[in-house]
Coordinates of C-alpha atoms in Angstrom, one line a residue:
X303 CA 0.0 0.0 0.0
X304 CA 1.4 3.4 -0.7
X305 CA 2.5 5.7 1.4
X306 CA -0.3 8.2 0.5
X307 CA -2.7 5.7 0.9
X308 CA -1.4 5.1 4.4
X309 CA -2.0 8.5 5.0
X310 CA -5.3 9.0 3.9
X311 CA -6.7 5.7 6.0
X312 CA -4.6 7.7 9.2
X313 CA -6.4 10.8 8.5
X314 CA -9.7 9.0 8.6
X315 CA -9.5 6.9 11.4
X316 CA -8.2 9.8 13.4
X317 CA -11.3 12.1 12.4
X318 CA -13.4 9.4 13.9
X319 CA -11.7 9.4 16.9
X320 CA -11.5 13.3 17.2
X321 CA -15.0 14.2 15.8
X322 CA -17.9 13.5 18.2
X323 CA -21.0 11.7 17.0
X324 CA -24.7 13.1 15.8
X325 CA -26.2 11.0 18.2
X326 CA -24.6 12.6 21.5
X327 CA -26.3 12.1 24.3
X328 CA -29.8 13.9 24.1
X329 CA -30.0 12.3 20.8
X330 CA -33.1 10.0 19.3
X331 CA -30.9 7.0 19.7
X332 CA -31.9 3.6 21.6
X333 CA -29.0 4.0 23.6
X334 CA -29.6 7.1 25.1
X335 CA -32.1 8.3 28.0
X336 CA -32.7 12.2 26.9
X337 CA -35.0 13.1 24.3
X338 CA -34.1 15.5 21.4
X339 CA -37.5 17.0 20.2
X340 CA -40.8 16.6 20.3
X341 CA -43.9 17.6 19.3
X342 CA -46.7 18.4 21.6
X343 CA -50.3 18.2 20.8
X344 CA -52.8 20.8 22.9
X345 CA -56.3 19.2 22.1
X346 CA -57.9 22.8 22.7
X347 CA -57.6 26.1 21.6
X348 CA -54.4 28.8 22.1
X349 CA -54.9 30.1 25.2
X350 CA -56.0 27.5 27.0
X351 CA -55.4 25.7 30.4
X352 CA -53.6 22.9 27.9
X353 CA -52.1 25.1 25.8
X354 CA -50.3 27.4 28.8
X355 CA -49.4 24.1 30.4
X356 CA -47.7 23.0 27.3
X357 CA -46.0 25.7 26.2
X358 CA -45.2 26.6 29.6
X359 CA -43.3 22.9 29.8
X360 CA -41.9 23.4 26.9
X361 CA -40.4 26.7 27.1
X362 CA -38.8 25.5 30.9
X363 CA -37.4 22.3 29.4
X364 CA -35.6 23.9 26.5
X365 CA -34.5 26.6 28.8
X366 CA -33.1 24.0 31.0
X367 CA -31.3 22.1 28.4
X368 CA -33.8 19.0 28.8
X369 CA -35.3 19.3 25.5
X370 CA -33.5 20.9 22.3
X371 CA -37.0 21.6 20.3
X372 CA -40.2 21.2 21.1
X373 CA -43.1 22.0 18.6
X374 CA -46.5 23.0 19.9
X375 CA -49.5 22.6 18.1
X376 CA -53.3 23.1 18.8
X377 CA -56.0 20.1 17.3
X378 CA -59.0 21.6 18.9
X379 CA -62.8 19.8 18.8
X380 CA -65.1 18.4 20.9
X381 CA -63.7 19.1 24.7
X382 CA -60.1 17.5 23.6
X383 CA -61.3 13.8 22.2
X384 CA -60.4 15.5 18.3
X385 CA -57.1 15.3 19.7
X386 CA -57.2 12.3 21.9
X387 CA -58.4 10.1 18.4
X388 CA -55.3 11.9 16.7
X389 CA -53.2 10.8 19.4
X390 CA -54.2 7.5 19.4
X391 CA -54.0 7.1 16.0
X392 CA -50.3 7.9 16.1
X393 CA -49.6 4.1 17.7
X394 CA -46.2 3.9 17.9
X395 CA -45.0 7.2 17.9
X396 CA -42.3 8.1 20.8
X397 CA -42.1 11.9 19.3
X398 CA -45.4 12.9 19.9
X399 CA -47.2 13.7 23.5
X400 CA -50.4 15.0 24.2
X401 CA -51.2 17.6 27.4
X402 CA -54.4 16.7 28.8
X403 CA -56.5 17.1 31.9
X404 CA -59.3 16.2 33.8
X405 CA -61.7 17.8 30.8
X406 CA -60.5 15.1 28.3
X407 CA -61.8 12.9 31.1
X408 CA -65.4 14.2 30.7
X409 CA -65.7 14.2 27.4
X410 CA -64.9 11.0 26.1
X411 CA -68.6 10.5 28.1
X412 CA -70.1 13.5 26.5
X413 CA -69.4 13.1 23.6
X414 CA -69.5 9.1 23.4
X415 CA -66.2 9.5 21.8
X416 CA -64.4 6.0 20.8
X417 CA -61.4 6.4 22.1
X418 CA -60.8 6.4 25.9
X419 CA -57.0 8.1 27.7
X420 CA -56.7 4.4 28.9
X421 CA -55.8 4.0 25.3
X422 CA -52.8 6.0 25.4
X423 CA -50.0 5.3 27.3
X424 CA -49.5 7.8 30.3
X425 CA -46.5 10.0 30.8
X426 CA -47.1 11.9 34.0
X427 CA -49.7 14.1 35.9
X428 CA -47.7 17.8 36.3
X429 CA -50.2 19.6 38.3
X430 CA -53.4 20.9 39.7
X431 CA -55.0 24.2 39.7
X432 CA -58.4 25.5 41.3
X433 CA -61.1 27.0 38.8
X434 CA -62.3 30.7 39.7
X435 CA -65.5 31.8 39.3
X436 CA -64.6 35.5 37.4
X437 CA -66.9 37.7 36.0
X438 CA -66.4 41.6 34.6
X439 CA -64.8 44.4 36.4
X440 CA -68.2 46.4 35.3
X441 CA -70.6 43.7 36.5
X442 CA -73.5 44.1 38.7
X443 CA -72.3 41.0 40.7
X444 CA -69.8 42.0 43.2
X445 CA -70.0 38.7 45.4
X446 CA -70.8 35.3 45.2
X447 CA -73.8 35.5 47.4
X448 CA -75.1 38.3 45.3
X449 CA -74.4 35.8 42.0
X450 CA -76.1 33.3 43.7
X451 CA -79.1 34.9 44.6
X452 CA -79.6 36.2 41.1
X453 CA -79.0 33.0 40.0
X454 CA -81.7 31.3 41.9
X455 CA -84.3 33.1 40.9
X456 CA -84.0 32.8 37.6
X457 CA -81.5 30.2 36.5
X458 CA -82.5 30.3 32.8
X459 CA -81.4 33.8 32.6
X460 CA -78.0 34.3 34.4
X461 CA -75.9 32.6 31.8
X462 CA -72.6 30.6 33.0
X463 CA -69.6 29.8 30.4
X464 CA -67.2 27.5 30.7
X465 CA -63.6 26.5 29.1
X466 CA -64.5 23.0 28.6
X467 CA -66.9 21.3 27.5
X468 CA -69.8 19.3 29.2
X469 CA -68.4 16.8 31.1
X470 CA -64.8 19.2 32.0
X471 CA -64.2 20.7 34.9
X472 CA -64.9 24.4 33.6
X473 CA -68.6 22.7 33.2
X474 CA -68.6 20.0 36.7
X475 CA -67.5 23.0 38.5
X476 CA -70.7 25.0 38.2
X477 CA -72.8 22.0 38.1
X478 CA -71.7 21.2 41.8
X479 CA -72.2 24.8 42.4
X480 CA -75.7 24.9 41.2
X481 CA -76.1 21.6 43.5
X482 CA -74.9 23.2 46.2
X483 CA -77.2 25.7 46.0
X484 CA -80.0 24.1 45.7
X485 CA -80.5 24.5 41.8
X486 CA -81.2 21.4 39.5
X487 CA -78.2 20.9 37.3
X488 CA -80.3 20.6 34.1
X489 CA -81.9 24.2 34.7
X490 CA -78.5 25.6 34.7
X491 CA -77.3 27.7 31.1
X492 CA -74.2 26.4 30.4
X493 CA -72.3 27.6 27.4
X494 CA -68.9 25.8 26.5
X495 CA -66.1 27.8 25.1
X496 CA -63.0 26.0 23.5
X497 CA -60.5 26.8 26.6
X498 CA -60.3 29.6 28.7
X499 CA -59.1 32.1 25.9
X500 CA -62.4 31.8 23.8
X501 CA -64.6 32.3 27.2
X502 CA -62.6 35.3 28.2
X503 CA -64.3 37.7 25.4
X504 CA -67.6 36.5 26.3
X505 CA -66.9 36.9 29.8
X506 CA -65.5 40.8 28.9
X507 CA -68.7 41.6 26.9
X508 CA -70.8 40.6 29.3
X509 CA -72.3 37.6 27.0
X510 CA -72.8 35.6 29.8
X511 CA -73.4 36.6 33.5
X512 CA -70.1 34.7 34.4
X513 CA -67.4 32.4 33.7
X514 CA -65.6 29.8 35.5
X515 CA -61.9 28.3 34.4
X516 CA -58.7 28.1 35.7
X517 CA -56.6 30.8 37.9
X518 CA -53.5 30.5 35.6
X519 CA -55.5 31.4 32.4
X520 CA -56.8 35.0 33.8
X521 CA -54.0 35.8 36.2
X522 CA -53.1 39.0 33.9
X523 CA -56.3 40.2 33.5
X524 CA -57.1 39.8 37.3
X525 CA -53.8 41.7 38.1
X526 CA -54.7 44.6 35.5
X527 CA -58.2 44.7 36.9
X528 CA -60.4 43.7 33.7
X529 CA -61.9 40.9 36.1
X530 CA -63.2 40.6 38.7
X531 CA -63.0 37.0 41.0
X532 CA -66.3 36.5 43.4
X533 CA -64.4 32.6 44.4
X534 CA -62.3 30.0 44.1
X535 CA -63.4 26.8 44.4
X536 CA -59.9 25.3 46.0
X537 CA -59.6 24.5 49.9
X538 CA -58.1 27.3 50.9
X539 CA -57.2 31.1 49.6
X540 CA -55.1 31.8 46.5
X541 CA -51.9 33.8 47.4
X542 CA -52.4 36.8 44.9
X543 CA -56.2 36.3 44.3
X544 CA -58.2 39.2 46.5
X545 CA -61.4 36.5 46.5
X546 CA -62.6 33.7 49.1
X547 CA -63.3 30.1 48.7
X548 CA -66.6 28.7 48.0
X549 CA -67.5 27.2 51.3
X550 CA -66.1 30.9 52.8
X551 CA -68.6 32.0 50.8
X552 CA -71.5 29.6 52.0
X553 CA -71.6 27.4 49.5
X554 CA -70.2 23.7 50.0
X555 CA -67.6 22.8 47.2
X556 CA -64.4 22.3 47.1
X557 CA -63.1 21.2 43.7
X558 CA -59.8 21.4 41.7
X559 CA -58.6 20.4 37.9
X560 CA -55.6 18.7 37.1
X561 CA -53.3 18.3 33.9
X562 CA -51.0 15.9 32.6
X563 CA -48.9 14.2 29.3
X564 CA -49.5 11.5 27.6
X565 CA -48.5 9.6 24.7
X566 CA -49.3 7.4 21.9
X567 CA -49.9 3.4 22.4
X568 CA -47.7 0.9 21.5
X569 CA -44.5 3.1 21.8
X570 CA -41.6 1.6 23.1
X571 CA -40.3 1.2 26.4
X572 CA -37.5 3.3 25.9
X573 CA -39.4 6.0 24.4
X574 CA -41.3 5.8 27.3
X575 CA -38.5 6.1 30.0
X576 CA -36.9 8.6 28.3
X577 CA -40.6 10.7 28.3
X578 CA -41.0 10.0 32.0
X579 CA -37.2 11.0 32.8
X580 CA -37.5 14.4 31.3
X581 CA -40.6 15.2 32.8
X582 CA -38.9 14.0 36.0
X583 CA -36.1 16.0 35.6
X584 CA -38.1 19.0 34.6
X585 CA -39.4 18.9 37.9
X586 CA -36.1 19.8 39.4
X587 CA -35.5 23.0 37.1
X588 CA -35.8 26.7 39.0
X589 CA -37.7 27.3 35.4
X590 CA -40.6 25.1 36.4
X591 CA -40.9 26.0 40.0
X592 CA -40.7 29.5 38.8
X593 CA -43.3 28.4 36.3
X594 CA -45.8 26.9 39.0
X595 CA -45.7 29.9 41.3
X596 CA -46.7 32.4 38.7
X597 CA -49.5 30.5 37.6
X598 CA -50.9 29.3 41.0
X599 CA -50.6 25.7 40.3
X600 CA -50.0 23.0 42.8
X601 CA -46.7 20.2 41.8
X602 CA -48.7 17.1 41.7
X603 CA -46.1 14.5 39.6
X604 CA -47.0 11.0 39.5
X605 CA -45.1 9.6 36.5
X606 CA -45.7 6.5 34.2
X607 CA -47.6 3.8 36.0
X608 CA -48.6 5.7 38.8
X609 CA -50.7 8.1 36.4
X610 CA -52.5 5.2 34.9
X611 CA -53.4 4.1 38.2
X612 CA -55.1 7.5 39.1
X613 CA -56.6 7.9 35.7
X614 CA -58.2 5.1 36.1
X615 CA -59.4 6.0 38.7
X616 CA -60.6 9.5 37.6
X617 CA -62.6 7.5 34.3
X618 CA -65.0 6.2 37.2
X619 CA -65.3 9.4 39.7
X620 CA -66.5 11.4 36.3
X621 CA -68.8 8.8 35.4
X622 CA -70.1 8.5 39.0
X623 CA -70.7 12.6 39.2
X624 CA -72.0 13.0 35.7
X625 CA -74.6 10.6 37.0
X626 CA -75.1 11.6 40.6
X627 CA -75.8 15.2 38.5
X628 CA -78.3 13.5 35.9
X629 CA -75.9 14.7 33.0
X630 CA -74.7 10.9 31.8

């Protein structure tokens, strides 16, 4: 062999040895635990509880080197299941995840969809977040009792909207309200909205009497004074939010939403690990405890199998309450 030839085979083997790999770790590779991109699927519209939680995630896991892209994109329809059938349609696919919540839950009964989150295969449950019951900073109602009242004595009337559809907690919430109160669920005027961003107009032009969605979605417009909160329906006070609970306010409910990931069946087991870890390790990250505090959510991580345990779970509390509330 000649000398040149030598050389070239040298130069070669030494670039090899000197020139790191494409798949470095954070790589799409089998042998690797840290995913590269993704794309994340919000099932409702911009604006959204889903969509703020997704983007939100996103944003603090690129920031914190977790993730190097992450592509959001909104499939909106029928309270989230337009989504749910795309995602379950996409068997097999360890690039895609889904952010979901306890609305998706209702309205795979409300809307009889075919496809169930038991069909997907859970990533992990981020948080929870208490709804608010907000109306306009010019409405007549400046407390809950007063919304109440008005509310009683002429339910048809005294509109409610919500940022989920029937079966969501932006619906259950008032439902368990007008329980509370003594109204019959079916007299209430519900109007879903496609996420809080669509109710928030309605709410501002005084199309309907009030609205009720989550604290994270309306924190801005709370803090510039545009609405006004008569309650929130969590256990106790939220720090920021000039407004008391519902049972501080004499009615009986206490009630909060939760949101989560999930993913595509049939994916494999290492696409799975590697979703969980870096939802795991997002919840380490000063971005995402910054992240929950401005919005007013609640940590509540339960990766993998433990999330498929408690949605389980959830499938037959929201079929129990639909029908304890003659709405299923």
């Amino acid at each position: 062999m000649s000398v040149k030839v030598w050389v070239a085979v040298a130069t070669a083997l030494l670039a090899v040895l000197l020139v790191p790999p494409l798949l470095t770790p954070g790589a799409d590779s089998g042998e690797t635990s840290q995913v590269r991109a993704l794309r994340v699927l919000v099932p409702n519209a911009p604006g959204g509880g889903y969509d703020i939680t997704a983007r939100t995630a996103a944003k603090a896991m690129e920031d914190a080197d977790l993730l190097r892209n992450a592509e959001v994109f909104n499939l909106p329809g029928a309270g989230g299941t337009v989504g749910l059938g795309r995602t379950v349609g996409e068997r097999g696919n360890g690039k895609l995840i889904m952010s979901m919540g306890l609305g998706v839950v209702g309205a795979v009964y409300t809307n009889k969809s075919p496809n169930s989150l038991l069909d997907t295969t859970p990533i992990a449950k981020l948080i929870e977040e208490p709804d608010i019951v907000v109306v306009a900073k010019d409405s007549p109602y400046t407390s809950m009792q007063q919304l109440v009242d008005a509310w009683k004595a002429n339910p048809g009337t005294v509109t409610v909207g919500g940022g989920s559809a029937p079966g969501g907690p932006d619906h259950l919430a008032p439902m368990l309200i007008a329980k509370a109160v003594g109204l019959q669920p079916k007299t209430v005027n519900y109007i879903p909205f496609d996420g809080g961003g669509e109710l928030l107009a309605s709410v501002l032009g005084g199309k309907v009497a009030f609205g009720v969605s989550g604290v994270g979605e309306y924190r801005d417009q709370i803090q510039a004074g545009t609405l006004r909160v008569l309650a929130v329906t969590s256990k106790d006070r939220i720090q920021g939010i000039d407004a008391p609970t519902l049972q501080q306010s004499g009615v009986d409910v206490e009630f909060t939403n939760w949101r989560g990931i999930v993913a595509p069946p049939g994916i494999s087991a290492t696409d799975k690990a590697k979703l969980v870890e870096v939802f795991q390790n997002l919840q380490k990250t000063p971005q995402w405890k910054e992240a929950l505090q401005r919005n007013g959510w609640t940590d509540a991580f339960a990766p993998g199998d433990e999330f498929r345990t408690f949605l389980e779970n959830e499938n037959k509390r929201v079929a129990t309450v639909l029908k304890d509330l003659g709405l299923a």
